[in-house]
């Protein structure tokens, strides 16, 4: 990537990728299929399902995004989800609240005491193997490393993982979410600081498909703090996510939801 391209990340993203909210049944099934391919068949994190769809109890009150290649024939690349509080049972814990129950530092923040409609969790990032096949990435559903950003003389940009994260931020903004929680690899905060994104660790590490750290991000601060060169890709992704909200099909979570996946 040239230095000029680095300041045109929005055009670069649109040239290669397309991201959308997965509100319709076909898109959600594509999300569940990617997750099954990555989490069940490839990495063995979850059991293989006869229908080849990886789902859990949280999908009933989650919003999903789906990343494809931009040019025909379009190929599925990856997915992500935003886990919301249950409208019929807002005190029901988010996934990380269970996993990190013993390690959360509640003097920093106690998720259980936050307005439940204003918090959500970033969860189930998955990128298909052919789009992340690099040394050290074979045992991770998605990965970021220093080399993804290149050097001063040879800059690069990790369109796929950053695109998936920014899409969830765009969805969180639309949903009125103020605080995002994420359970992720220890070095994510360092990588995201290159973009102007502050991630605050809120507890000790846990073993969950590798060492993971519970952290939080402020949605408004993310958007305001993005570095100059990241803003074009943010605007491109936000526009694509917003377009999905103009079409019918966005799930409504204001009535009791059925349990199960």
Short mmCIF file of C-alpha atoms in Angstrom, two decimals:
data_model
loop_
_atom_site.label_atom_id
_atom_site.label_comp_id
_atom_site.label_asym_id
_atom_site.label_seq_id
_atom_site.Cartn_x
_atom_site.Cartn_y
_atom_site.Cartn_z
CA UNK A 1 0.00 0.00 0.00
CA UNK A 2 1.37 3.40 -0.95
CA UNK A 3 1.27 6.38 1.40
CA UNK A 4 -1.44 7.87 -0.81
CA UNK A 5 -3.54 4.73 -0.45
CA UNK A 6 -3.14 4.91 3.29
CA UNK A 7 -5.01 8.21 3.25
CA UNK A 8 -7.69 6.74 0.99
CA UNK A 9 -8.62 3.75 3.14
CA UNK A 10 -12.31 4.29 2.50
CA UNK A 11 -11.85 3.85 -1.26
CA UNK A 12 -9.50 0.95 -0.66
CA UNK A 13 -12.04 -0.82 1.52
CA UNK A 14 -14.86 -0.33 -0.99
CA UNK A 15 -12.62 -1.59 -3.79
CA UNK A 16 -12.11 -4.95 -2.08
CA UNK A 17 -14.92 -5.47 0.44
CA UNK A 18 -18.56 -4.91 1.24
CA UNK A 19 -19.97 -5.09 4.75
CA UNK A 20 -23.61 -5.17 5.75
CA UNK A 21 -25.91 -5.79 8.67
CA UNK A 22 -27.21 -9.36 8.53
CA UNK A 23 -30.88 -8.69 9.21
CA UNK A 24 -32.50 -11.11 6.77
CA UNK A 25 -32.60 -14.88 7.19
CA UNK A 26 -30.26 -15.57 4.27
CA UNK A 27 -27.58 -13.26 5.65
CA UNK A 28 -27.89 -14.64 9.18
CA UNK A 29 -27.56 -18.18 7.85
CA UNK A 30 -24.40 -17.07 6.04
CA UNK A 31 -23.06 -15.74 9.36
CA UNK A 32 -23.86 -18.98 11.15
CA UNK A 33 -22.24 -20.92 8.31
CA UNK A 34 -18.99 -18.94 8.54
CA UNK A 35 -18.94 -19.45 12.29
CA UNK A 36 -19.45 -23.19 11.87
CA UNK A 37 -16.69 -23.42 9.28
CA UNK A 38 -14.23 -21.53 11.51
CA UNK A 39 -15.24 -22.41 15.08
CA UNK A 40 -16.44 -25.98 14.58
CA UNK A 41 -14.83 -27.53 11.51
CA UNK A 42 -11.48 -25.78 11.47
CA UNK A 43 -10.58 -24.79 15.04
CA UNK A 44 -12.67 -27.29 17.00
CA UNK A 45 -13.83 -24.67 19.52
CA UNK A 46 -17.43 -25.89 19.22
CA UNK A 47 -18.93 -29.25 18.23
CA UNK A 48 -19.78 -29.89 14.59
CA UNK A 49 -23.51 -29.42 13.95
CA UNK A 50 -25.52 -31.50 11.47
CA UNK A 51 -26.96 -28.36 9.88
CA UNK A 52 -23.50 -26.70 9.70
CA UNK A 53 -24.77 -23.62 11.51
CA UNK A 54 -22.98 -22.50 14.68
CA UNK A 55 -25.49 -20.75 16.94
CA UNK A 56 -25.97 -20.23 20.66
CA UNK A 57 -28.50 -18.77 23.07
CA UNK A 58 -27.21 -15.23 22.56
CA UNK A 59 -28.03 -15.09 18.85
CA UNK A 60 -31.69 -14.51 19.69
CA UNK A 61 -30.82 -11.07 21.02
CA UNK A 62 -27.83 -10.19 18.85
CA UNK A 63 -27.28 -8.18 15.69
CA UNK A 64 -24.83 -9.53 13.13
CA UNK A 65 -22.66 -8.10 10.39
CA UNK A 66 -21.38 -9.92 7.33
CA UNK A 67 -18.27 -9.14 5.25
CA UNK A 68 -18.05 -10.14 1.58
CA UNK A 69 -15.70 -9.42 -1.28
CA UNK A 70 -16.85 -6.43 -3.31
CA UNK A 71 -16.55 -7.84 -6.82
CA UNK A 72 -18.60 -10.55 -8.47
CA UNK A 73 -18.70 -13.39 -7.85
CA UNK A 74 -18.90 -12.24 -4.24
CA UNK A 75 -17.31 -14.48 -1.64
CA UNK A 76 -18.07 -14.61 2.07
CA UNK A 77 -15.13 -13.36 4.14
CA UNK A 78 -16.10 -13.00 7.80
CA UNK A 79 -18.64 -11.99 10.38
CA UNK A 80 -19.14 -10.43 13.80
CA UNK A 81 -21.99 -9.84 16.22
CA UNK A 82 -23.26 -7.35 18.75
CA UNK A 83 -24.80 -9.08 21.78
CA UNK A 84 -27.51 -6.94 23.37
CA UNK A 85 -29.15 -7.24 26.75
CA UNK A 86 -32.26 -9.38 26.81
CA UNK A 87 -35.33 -7.11 26.76
CA UNK A 88 -37.40 -9.62 28.76
CA UNK A 89 -34.56 -10.25 31.25
CA UNK A 90 -32.10 -7.32 31.14
CA UNK A 91 -30.09 -8.61 34.09
CA UNK A 92 -29.23 -11.78 32.24
CA UNK A 93 -25.42 -11.72 31.88
CA UNK A 94 -23.64 -11.04 28.64
CA UNK A 95 -21.26 -13.85 27.59
CA UNK A 96 -18.13 -12.21 29.02
CA UNK A 97 -19.87 -11.58 32.36
CA UNK A 98 -20.04 -15.33 32.83
CA UNK A 99 -16.58 -16.14 31.50
CA UNK A 100 -14.90 -13.38 33.52
CA UNK A 101 -17.11 -13.37 36.61
CA UNK A 102 -14.14 -14.00 38.90
CA UNK A 103 -11.67 -11.63 37.20
CA UNK A 104 -13.64 -8.43 36.44
CA UNK A 105 -12.32 -5.48 38.46
CA UNK A 106 -15.61 -3.97 39.57
CA UNK A 107 -13.84 -0.88 40.94
CA UNK A 108 -13.22 0.05 37.28
CA UNK A 109 -16.70 -0.84 36.07
CA UNK A 110 -19.40 -3.23 37.21
CA UNK A 111 -21.31 -4.29 34.10
CA UNK A 112 -24.19 -5.51 36.22
CA UNK A 113 -24.77 -1.98 37.51
CA UNK A 114 -24.73 -0.28 34.10
CA UNK A 115 -27.94 0.67 32.25
CA UNK A 116 -28.42 -2.59 30.41
CA UNK A 117 -29.85 -0.98 27.30
CA UNK A 118 -26.65 1.06 26.90
CA UNK A 119 -24.14 -1.82 26.96
CA UNK A 120 -23.36 -4.64 24.56
CA UNK A 121 -20.63 -7.15 23.80
CA UNK A 122 -18.57 -7.67 20.67
CA UNK A 123 -18.55 -11.38 20.08
CA UNK A 124 -18.01 -14.24 17.62
CA UNK A 125 -15.59 -12.59 15.22
CA UNK A 126 -14.74 -15.12 12.56
CA UNK A 127 -12.73 -14.82 9.34
CA UNK A 128 -12.55 -17.66 6.86
CA UNK A 129 -9.20 -19.40 6.60
CA UNK A 130 -8.27 -18.25 3.10
CA UNK A 131 -8.45 -14.62 4.27
CA UNK A 132 -6.25 -15.00 7.34
CA UNK A 133 -3.86 -17.77 6.32
CA UNK A 134 -0.56 -16.52 7.64
CA UNK A 135 2.04 -17.85 10.05
CA UNK A 136 0.63 -17.96 13.57
CA UNK A 137 -2.98 -17.47 12.52
CA UNK A 138 -4.08 -21.04 11.98
CA UNK A 139 -5.42 -21.39 15.53
CA UNK A 140 -7.25 -18.08 15.79
CA UNK A 141 -10.64 -17.09 14.39
CA UNK A 142 -9.29 -13.62 13.63
CA UNK A 143 -5.93 -12.00 14.32
CA UNK A 144 -4.04 -8.73 14.32
CA UNK A 145 -0.28 -8.29 14.44
CA UNK A 146 2.27 -5.50 14.06
CA UNK A 147 3.07 -6.62 10.53
CA UNK A 148 -0.54 -5.96 9.49
CA UNK A 149 0.22 -2.24 9.74
CA UNK A 150 3.48 -2.51 7.82
CA UNK A 151 6.28 -0.01 8.30
CA UNK A 152 6.68 3.71 7.70
CA UNK A 153 8.19 2.98 4.30
CA UNK A 154 5.81 0.15 3.44
CA UNK A 155 2.49 0.85 5.20
CA UNK A 156 -0.34 -1.65 5.07
CA UNK A 157 -3.77 -1.83 6.62
CA UNK A 158 -5.69 -4.81 8.07
CA UNK A 159 -8.96 -4.15 6.27
CA UNK A 160 -10.71 -7.34 7.38
CA UNK A 161 -10.44 -7.33 11.21
CA UNK A 162 -10.65 -3.54 11.47
CA UNK A 163 -13.60 -3.47 9.09
CA UNK A 164 -15.46 -6.01 11.21
CA UNK A 165 -14.80 -4.07 14.41
CA UNK A 166 -15.78 -0.72 12.89
CA UNK A 167 -19.00 -2.21 11.52
CA UNK A 168 -19.97 -3.29 15.02
CA UNK A 169 -19.18 0.21 16.30
CA UNK A 170 -21.46 1.62 13.60
CA UNK A 171 -24.24 -0.76 14.63
CA UNK A 172 -23.71 0.08 18.29
CA UNK A 173 -24.06 3.78 17.47
CA UNK A 174 -27.35 3.10 15.66
CA UNK A 175 -28.61 1.07 18.61
CA UNK A 176 -27.81 3.72 21.23
CA UNK A 177 -25.08 1.59 22.83
CA UNK A 178 -22.62 3.63 24.89
CA UNK A 179 -20.19 0.97 26.13
CA UNK A 180 -18.86 -2.05 24.27
CA UNK A 181 -17.27 -4.96 26.07
CA UNK A 182 -14.91 -7.37 24.37
CA UNK A 183 -13.01 -10.46 25.44
CA UNK A 184 -9.94 -10.58 23.29
CA UNK A 185 -6.22 -11.22 22.93
CA UNK A 186 -3.95 -9.25 25.26
CA UNK A 187 -2.29 -7.12 22.56
CA UNK A 188 -5.48 -5.81 20.95
CA UNK A 189 -5.29 -2.53 22.89
CA UNK A 190 -1.80 -1.90 21.54
CA UNK A 191 -2.87 -2.60 17.96
CA UNK A 192 -6.00 -0.45 18.25
CA UNK A 193 -4.03 2.45 19.71
CA UNK A 194 -2.47 2.81 16.23
CA UNK A 195 -5.97 3.75 15.03
CA UNK A 196 -6.73 6.13 17.88
CA UNK A 197 -9.01 3.65 19.64
CA UNK A 198 -8.67 3.37 23.41
CA UNK A 199 -9.43 0.00 24.98
CA UNK A 200 -9.52 -0.20 28.77
CA UNK A 201 -8.71 -3.48 30.47
CA UNK A 202 -11.28 -4.20 33.17
CA UNK A 203 -10.00 -7.42 34.67
CA UNK A 204 -7.42 -10.15 34.76
CA UNK A 205 -6.80 -12.65 31.97
CA UNK A 206 -8.87 -15.79 31.58
CA UNK A 207 -8.37 -18.94 29.58
CA UNK A 208 -10.97 -18.93 26.80
CA UNK A 209 -9.68 -20.39 23.54
CA UNK A 210 -6.32 -18.97 24.54
CA UNK A 211 -5.49 -16.17 26.95
CA UNK A 212 -8.14 -13.46 26.76
CA UNK A 213 -8.53 -10.09 28.47
CA UNK A 214 -11.88 -8.48 29.37
CA UNK A 215 -11.92 -4.90 28.13
CA UNK A 216 -14.30 -2.06 27.36
CA UNK A 217 -14.58 0.69 24.76
CA UNK A 218 -16.62 3.89 24.74
CA UNK A 219 -18.54 4.10 21.45
CA UNK A 220 -18.59 7.89 21.19
CA UNK A 221 -14.91 8.11 22.15
CA UNK A 222 -13.99 5.55 19.48
CA UNK A 223 -15.63 7.59 16.75
CA UNK A 224 -14.24 10.91 17.94
CA UNK A 225 -10.75 9.55 18.55
CA UNK A 226 -10.12 7.83 15.22
CA UNK A 227 -6.91 9.01 13.62
CA UNK A 228 -7.09 11.10 10.48
CA UNK A 229 -6.13 8.28 8.13
CA UNK A 230 -8.80 5.94 9.60
CA UNK A 231 -11.74 8.32 9.23
CA UNK A 232 -12.30 7.59 5.50
CA UNK A 233 -12.72 3.85 6.13
CA UNK A 234 -14.98 4.61 9.09
CA UNK A 235 -17.22 6.77 6.89
CA UNK A 236 -17.33 4.10 4.18
CA UNK A 237 -18.25 1.34 6.64
CA UNK A 238 -20.77 3.47 8.50
CA UNK A 239 -22.50 4.30 5.21
CA UNK A 240 -22.72 0.62 4.27
CA UNK A 241 -24.08 -0.35 7.69
CA UNK A 242 -26.57 2.54 7.69
CA UNK A 243 -27.85 1.42 4.30
CA UNK A 244 -28.91 -1.86 5.89
CA UNK A 245 -31.09 0.01 8.37
CA UNK A 246 -33.11 1.59 5.56
CA UNK A 247 -34.29 -1.82 4.38
CA UNK A 248 -36.95 -3.83 6.20
CA UNK A 249 -35.92 -6.73 8.37
CA UNK A 250 -34.09 -5.30 11.39
CA UNK A 251 -35.03 -7.58 14.34
CA UNK A 252 -37.21 -5.98 17.02
CA UNK A 253 -36.24 -6.92 20.56
CA UNK A 254 -39.03 -5.22 22.49
CA UNK A 255 -41.02 -8.39 23.17
CA UNK A 256 -40.03 -11.57 25.06
CA UNK A 257 -37.69 -13.73 23.04
CA UNK A 258 -37.59 -17.47 22.82
CA UNK A 259 -34.57 -19.17 24.37
CA UNK A 260 -32.22 -21.40 22.51
CA UNK A 261 -30.07 -21.03 19.38
#
